[in-house]
XYZ file of C-alpha atoms in Angstrom:
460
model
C -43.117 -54.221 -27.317
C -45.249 -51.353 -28.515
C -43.128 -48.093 -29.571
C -46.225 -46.164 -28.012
C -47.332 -46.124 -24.159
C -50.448 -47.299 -23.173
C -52.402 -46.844 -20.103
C -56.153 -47.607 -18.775
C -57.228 -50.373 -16.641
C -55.186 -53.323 -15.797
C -55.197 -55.943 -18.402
C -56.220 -58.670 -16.204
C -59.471 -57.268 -14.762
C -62.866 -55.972 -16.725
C -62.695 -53.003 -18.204
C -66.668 -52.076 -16.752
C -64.942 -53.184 -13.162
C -64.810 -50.648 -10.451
C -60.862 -49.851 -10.583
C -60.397 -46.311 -10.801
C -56.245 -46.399 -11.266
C -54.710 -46.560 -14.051
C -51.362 -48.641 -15.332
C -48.904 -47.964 -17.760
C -46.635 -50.058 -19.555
C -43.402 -50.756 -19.147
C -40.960 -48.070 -19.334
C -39.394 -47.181 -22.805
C -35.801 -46.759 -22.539
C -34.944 -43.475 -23.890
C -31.293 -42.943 -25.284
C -29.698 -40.118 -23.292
C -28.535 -36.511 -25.037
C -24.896 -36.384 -26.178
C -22.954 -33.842 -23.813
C -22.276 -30.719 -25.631
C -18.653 -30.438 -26.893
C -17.260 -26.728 -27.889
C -16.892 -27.069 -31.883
C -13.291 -25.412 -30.891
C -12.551 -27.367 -27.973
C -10.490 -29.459 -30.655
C -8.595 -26.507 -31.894
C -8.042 -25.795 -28.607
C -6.537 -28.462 -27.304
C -4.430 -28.942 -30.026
C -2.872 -25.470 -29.452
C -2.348 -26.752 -25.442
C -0.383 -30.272 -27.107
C 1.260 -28.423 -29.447
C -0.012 -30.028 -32.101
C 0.715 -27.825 -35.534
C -1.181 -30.116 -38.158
C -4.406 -30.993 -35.984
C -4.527 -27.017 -35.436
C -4.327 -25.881 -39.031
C -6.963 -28.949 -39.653
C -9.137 -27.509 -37.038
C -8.969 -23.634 -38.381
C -9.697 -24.993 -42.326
C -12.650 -26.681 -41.173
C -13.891 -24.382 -39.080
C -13.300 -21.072 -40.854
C -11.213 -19.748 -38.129
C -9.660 -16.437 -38.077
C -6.297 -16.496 -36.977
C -7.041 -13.386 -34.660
C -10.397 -14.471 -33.157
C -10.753 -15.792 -29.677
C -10.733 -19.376 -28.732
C -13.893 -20.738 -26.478
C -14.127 -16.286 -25.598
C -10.400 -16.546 -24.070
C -7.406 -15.835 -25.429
C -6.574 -16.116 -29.775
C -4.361 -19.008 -30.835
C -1.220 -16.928 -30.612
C -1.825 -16.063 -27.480
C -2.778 -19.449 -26.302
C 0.756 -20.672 -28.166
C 2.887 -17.864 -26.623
C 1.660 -18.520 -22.932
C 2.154 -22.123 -23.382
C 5.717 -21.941 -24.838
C 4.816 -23.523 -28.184
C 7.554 -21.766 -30.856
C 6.212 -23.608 -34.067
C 3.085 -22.879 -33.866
C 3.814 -19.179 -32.967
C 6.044 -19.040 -35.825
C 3.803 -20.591 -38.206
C 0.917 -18.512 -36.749
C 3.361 -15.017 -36.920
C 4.662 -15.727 -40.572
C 2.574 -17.733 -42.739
C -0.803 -16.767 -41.048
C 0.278 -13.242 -40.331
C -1.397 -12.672 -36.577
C -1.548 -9.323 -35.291
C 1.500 -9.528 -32.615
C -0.231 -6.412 -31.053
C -3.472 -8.201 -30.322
C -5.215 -6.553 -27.508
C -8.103 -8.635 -25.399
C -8.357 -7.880 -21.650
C -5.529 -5.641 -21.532
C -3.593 -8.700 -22.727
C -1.057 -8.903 -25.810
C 0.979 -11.804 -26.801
C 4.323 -10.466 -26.008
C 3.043 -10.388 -22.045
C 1.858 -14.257 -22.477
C 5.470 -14.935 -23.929
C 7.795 -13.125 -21.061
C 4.423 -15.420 -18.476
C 5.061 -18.455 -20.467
C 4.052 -22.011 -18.651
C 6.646 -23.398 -20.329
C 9.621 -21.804 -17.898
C 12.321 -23.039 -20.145
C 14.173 -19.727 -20.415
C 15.454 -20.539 -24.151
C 12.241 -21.010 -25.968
C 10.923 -18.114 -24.119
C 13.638 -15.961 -25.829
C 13.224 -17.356 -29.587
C 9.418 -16.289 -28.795
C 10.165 -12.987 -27.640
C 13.058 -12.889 -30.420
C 10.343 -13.598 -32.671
C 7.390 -10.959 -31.694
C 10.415 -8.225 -31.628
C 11.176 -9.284 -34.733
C 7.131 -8.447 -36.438
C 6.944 -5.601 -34.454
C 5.418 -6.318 -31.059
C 5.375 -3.413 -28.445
C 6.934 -3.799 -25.666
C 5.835 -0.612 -23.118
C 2.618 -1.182 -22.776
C 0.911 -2.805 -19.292
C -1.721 -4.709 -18.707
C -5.161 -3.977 -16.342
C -2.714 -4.712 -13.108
C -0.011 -2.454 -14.391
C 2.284 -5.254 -15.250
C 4.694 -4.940 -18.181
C 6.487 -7.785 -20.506
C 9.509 -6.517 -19.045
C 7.580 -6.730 -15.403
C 6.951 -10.438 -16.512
C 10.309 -11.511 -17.416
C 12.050 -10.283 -14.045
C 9.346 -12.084 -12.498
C 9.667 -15.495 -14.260
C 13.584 -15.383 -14.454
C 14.140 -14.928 -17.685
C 17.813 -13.453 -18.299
C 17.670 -13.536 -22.019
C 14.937 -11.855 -21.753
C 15.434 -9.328 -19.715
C 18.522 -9.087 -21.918
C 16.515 -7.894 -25.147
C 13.877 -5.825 -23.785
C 16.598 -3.980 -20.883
C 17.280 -1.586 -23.828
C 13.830 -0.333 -24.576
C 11.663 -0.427 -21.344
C 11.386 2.171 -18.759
C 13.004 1.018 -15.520
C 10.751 3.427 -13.392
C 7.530 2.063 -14.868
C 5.114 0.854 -11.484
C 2.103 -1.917 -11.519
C -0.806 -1.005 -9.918
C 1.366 -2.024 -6.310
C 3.822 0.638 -7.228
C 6.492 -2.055 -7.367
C 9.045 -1.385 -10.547
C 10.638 -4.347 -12.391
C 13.648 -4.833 -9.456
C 11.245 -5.948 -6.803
C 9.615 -8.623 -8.987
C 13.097 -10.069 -9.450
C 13.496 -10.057 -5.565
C 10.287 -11.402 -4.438
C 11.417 -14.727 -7.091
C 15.109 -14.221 -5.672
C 15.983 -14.016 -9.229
C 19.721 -13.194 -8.314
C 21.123 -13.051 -12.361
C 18.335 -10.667 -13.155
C 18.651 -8.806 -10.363
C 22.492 -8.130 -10.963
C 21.663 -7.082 -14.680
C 19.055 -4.598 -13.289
C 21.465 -3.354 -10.753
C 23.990 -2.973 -13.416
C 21.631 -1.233 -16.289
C 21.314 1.392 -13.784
C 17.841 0.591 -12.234
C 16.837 3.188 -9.341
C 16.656 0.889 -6.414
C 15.708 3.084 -4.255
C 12.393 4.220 -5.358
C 9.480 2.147 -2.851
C 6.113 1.094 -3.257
C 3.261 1.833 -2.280
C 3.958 0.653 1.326
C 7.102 2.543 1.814
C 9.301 -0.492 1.407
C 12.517 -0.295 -1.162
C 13.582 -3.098 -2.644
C 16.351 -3.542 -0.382
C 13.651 -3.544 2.406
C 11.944 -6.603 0.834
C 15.124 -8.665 -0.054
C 15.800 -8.334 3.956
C 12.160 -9.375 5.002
C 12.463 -12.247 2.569
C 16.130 -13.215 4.255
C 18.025 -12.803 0.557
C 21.437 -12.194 2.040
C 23.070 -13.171 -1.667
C 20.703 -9.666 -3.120
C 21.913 -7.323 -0.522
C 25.359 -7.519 -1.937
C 24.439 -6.510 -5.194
C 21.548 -4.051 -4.330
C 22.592 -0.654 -3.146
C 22.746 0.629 0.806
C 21.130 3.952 0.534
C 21.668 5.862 3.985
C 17.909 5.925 4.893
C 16.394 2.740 3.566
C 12.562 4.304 4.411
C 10.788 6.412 1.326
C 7.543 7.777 1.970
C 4.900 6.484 0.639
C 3.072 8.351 -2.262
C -0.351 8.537 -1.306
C 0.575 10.309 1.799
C 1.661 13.082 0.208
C -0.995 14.689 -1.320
C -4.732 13.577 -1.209
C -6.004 10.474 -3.642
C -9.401 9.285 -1.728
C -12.629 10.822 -0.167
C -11.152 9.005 2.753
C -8.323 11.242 2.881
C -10.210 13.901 2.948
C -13.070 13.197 5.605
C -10.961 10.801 7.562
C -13.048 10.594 10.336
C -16.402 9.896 8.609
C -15.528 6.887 6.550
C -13.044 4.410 6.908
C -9.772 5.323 8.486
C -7.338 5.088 5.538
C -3.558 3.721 6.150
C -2.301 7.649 5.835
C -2.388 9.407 9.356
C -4.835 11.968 9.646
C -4.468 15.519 7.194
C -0.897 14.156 6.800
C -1.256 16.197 3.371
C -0.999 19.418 5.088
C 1.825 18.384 7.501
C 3.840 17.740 4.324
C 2.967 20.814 3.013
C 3.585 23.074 6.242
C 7.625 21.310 6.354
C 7.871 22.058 2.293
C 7.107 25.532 3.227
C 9.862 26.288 5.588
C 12.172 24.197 3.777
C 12.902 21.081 5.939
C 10.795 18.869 3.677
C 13.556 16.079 3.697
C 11.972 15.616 7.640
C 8.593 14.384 6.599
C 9.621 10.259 6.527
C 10.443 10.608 10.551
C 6.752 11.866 11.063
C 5.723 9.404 8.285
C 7.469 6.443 9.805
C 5.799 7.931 13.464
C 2.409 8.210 11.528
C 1.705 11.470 12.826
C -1.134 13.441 12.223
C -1.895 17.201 11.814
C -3.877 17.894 14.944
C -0.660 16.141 16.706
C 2.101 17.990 14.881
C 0.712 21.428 15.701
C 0.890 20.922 19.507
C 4.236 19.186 19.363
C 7.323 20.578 21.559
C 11.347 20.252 21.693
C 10.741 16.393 23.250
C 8.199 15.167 21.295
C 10.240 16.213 18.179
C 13.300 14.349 19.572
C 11.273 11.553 20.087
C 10.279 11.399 16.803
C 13.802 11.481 15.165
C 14.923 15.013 14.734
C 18.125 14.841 16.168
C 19.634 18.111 15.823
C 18.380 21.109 17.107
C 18.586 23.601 14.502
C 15.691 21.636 12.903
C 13.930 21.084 15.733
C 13.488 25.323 16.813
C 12.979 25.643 12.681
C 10.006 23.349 13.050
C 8.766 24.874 16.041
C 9.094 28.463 14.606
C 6.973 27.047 11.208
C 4.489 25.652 14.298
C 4.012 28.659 15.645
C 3.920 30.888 12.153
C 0.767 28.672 11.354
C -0.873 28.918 14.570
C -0.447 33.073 14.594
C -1.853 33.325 10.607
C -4.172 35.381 10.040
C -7.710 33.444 9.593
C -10.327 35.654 7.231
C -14.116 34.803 6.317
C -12.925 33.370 2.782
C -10.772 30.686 4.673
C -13.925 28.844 5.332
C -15.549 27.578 1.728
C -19.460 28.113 1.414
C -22.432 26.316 -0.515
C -23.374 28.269 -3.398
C -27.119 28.562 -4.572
C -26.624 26.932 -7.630
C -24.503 24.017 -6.013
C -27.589 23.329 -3.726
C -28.215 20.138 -5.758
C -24.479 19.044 -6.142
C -23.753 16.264 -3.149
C -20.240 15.646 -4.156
C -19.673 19.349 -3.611
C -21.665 19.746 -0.832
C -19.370 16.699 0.664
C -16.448 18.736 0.005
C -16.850 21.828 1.501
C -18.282 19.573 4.791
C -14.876 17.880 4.493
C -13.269 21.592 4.454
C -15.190 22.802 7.509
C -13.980 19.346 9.871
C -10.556 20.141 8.627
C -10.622 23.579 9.901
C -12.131 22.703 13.001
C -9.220 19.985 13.535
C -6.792 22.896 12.820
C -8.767 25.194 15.285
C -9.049 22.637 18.174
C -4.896 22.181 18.080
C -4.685 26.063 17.938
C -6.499 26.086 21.278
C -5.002 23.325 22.624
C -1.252 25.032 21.603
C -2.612 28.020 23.028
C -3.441 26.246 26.507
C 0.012 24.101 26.805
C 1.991 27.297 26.284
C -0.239 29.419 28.473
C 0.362 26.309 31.182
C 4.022 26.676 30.576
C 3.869 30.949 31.058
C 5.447 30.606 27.503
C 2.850 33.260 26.370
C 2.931 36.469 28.971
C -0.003 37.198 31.274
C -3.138 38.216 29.335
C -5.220 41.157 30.360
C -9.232 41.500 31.622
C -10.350 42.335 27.944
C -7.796 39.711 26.010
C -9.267 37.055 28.672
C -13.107 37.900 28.212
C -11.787 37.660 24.038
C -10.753 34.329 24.078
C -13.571 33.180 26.249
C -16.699 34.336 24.158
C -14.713 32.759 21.000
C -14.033 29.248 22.826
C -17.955 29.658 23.738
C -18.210 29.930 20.142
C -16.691 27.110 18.814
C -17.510 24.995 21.476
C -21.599 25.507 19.861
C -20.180 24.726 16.356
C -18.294 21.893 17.863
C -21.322 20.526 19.192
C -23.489 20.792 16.209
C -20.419 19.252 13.953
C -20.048 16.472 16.678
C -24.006 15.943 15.786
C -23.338 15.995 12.194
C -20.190 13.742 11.733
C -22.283 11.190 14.275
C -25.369 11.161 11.490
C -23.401 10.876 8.754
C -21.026 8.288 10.237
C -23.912 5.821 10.480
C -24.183 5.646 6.974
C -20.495 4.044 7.053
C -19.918 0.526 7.828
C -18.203 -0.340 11.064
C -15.401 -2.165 8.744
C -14.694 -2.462 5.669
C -16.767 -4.576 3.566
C -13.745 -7.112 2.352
C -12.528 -7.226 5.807
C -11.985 -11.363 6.517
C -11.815 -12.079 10.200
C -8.963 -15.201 9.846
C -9.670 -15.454 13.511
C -13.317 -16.065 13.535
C -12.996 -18.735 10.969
C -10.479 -20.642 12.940
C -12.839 -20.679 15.528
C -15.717 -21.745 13.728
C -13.350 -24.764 12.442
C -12.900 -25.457 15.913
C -16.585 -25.351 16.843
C -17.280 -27.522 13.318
C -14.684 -30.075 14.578
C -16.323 -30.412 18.513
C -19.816 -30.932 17.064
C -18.901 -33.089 14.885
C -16.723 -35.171 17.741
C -19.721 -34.866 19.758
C -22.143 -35.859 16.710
C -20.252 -38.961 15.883
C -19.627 -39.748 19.651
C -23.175 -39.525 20.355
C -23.632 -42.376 17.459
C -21.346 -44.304 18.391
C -22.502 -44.808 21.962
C -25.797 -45.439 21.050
C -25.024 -48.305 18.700
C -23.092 -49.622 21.611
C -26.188 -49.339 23.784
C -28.205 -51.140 21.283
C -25.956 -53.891 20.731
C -25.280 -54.275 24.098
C -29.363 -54.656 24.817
C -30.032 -56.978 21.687
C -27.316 -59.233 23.480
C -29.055 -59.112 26.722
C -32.314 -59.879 25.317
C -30.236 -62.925 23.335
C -28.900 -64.418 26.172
């Protein structure tokens, strides 16, 4: 057969004939392309098998530097640490001389040794005895906050734990807020746990949800961890963000998204700090109470919330009333400067300032009312009474015209929060998948039996 293609009219008619098609010849069969293979998807699989000689091969042949990344991932000590390989680390540490401080994507080898794959606990302490040994650092944390240290509570690593327990900070948080003891609970790591417990960890100090680490060993039924973690009197801490003000959120809570912290919570806090019965704010954070509902509370809604003795209660209500009698002055309110005109963030800020005032203002009126209800206040007179009526005229306009800004700006904001999954709606739509399909395959099934059922009528 030709190597070239040929095509024109068909071979067995005339070539002056009328056929205006054309033919071509058979098809050449054309060898297909060799899949591409990584040049250092050899190297790298010989680091995953542990294979020393086919590595060292690999690197010679390809020029590799021992502290460049493999395939864009991870560098070969890395790659040997995480998968629990000790000769090849050691080779790669001492004869090669690797940085043990490598740093790519927040990652170093010494947190791949304390995550190893390989979860036998003894080779993961001659690594780590190893990296120690050249000089690898051992507080530092990667993009999620995690520590080595973080990482060998988490994997159960006691001899581990036992060489870094010296030199780590006990108190260090991930990005959860969760210190070293509460990844040994969540793994019910119960050695590591008791070697934590008896280094002196702080097991009291909770996470970002409020939870201590004797919270989660309950939830997660670890009866053998209670008895070694501590019983502090009030097991609830309150949680950091709602104690001082991290997110826009916080701040214009009822624009965007309500946040987990109760409304102005901030300035609750800071109201109790002032008259010195700070160590109440957990029974108003465990009853999520906001501002606007602390400054109308009474002698029963305090008892309801957990102030038991009465001492604090009439000191609370005495720092209530203090707030609700200070003095208010023009500078309370902040103002848009000229020269800020084109600054939105700042703009935002001093919006945010003005709703938080009004919030304070409407629980001043409605504190004024209740006691007034109550004949807790005396019997105003004509001129007091004609007062108070052309102000709550007053702020009823700038209510109205805040009620029409907060609605305009409030449709910028998504009804729920972009990540939100709805669990619920995709078991249903399961459900639905599974009926039409039932029906779908029903429907088929009855009208093959139809046809059959015809064709044998027509047969017989």
């Amino acid at each position: 057969m030709s190597s070239r293609s040929h095509y024109g009219p068909p071979r067995d008619s005339d070539s002056d004939s009328s056929y205006d098609g054309f033919y071509f010849s058979d098809d050449r069969k054309r060898s297909k392309p060799a899949p591409y293979v990584d040049p250092e998807q050899k190297l790298y699989n010989a680091v995953l098998d542990g294979d020393l000689q086919t590595m060292r091969e690999e690197m010679q042949k390809l020029v590799f530097q021992v502290d460049q990344t493999v395939k864009g991932g991870p560098n070969l000590l890395m790659l040997a640490c995480r998968e629990g390989h000790y000769e090849i680390v050691e080779w790669l540490v001492e004869k090669a001389k690797a940085n043990v401080n490598r740093q790519l994507d927040s990652v170093m080898p010494l947190m791949m040794a304390c995550d190893s794959q390989n979860k036998d606990p003894y080779v993961a302490e001659k690594i780590v005895r190893l990296l120690l040994r050249h000089g690898a650092v051992v507080n530092v944390s990667d993009k999620y906050g995690m520590t080595p240290f973080m990482f060998a509570c988490q994997n159960g690593f006691t001899g581990v734990v036992r060489l870094l327990i010296k030199d780590v900070s006990f108190d260090a948080v991930d990005n959860q807020g969760c210190t070293p003891i509460f990844h040994a609970i969540e793994k019910n790591h119960v050695e590591v746990v008791k070697l934590l417990v008896e280094a002196g960890v702080n097991a009291t100090i909770a996470n970002n949800k409020g939870y201590t680490p004797t919270q989660v060993a309950e939830c997660h039924g670890y009866y053998d961890l209670l008895e070694i973690l501590p019983r502090p009197a009030s097991t609830y801490l309150v949680p950091t963000h709602f104690l001082g003000y991290n997110t826009l959120r916080d701040h214009i809570p009822r624009i965007f998204l309500k946040s987990d912290c109760p409304e102005y919570f901030q300035e609750l806090n800071g109201i109790l700090q002032s008259i010195n019965v700070g160590n109440m704010v957990q029974h108003f954070a465990i009853a999520r109470t906001s501002l606007a509902e602390f400054l109308v509370m009474d002698e029963e809604s305090l008892r309801k919330v957990g102030i038991e003795y009465p001492i604090y209660r009439h000191k609370i209500l005495k720092g209530i009333l203090d707030f609700h009698l200070h003095h208010w002055c023009n500078s309370s309110i902040a103002r848009v400067k000229e020269k800020d005109m084109d600054n939105f963030y700042e703009i935002l800020m001093i919006a945010a300032n003005h709703l938080q005032h009004l919030v304070i203002i409407q629980a001043s009126l409605r504190f004024v009312l209740k006691n007034q209800e109550e004949n807790q206040m005396g019997h105003p007179n004509e001129t007091q009474l004609a007062t108070i009526k052309t102000n709550v005229q007053g702020y009823r306009d700038v209510l109205n015209q805040i009620t029409k800004t907060v609605k305009y700006l409030g449709s910028f904001s998504p009804p729920q929060n972009p990540l939100f999954i709805d669990f619920n709606e995709i078991l249903a739509e399961r459900k639905r998948k599974k009926v039409r399909n039932y029906f779908k395959y029903t429907t088929i099934i009855l009208g093959i039996s139809v046809f059959i059922c015809l064709k044998c009528k027509w047969f017989s």
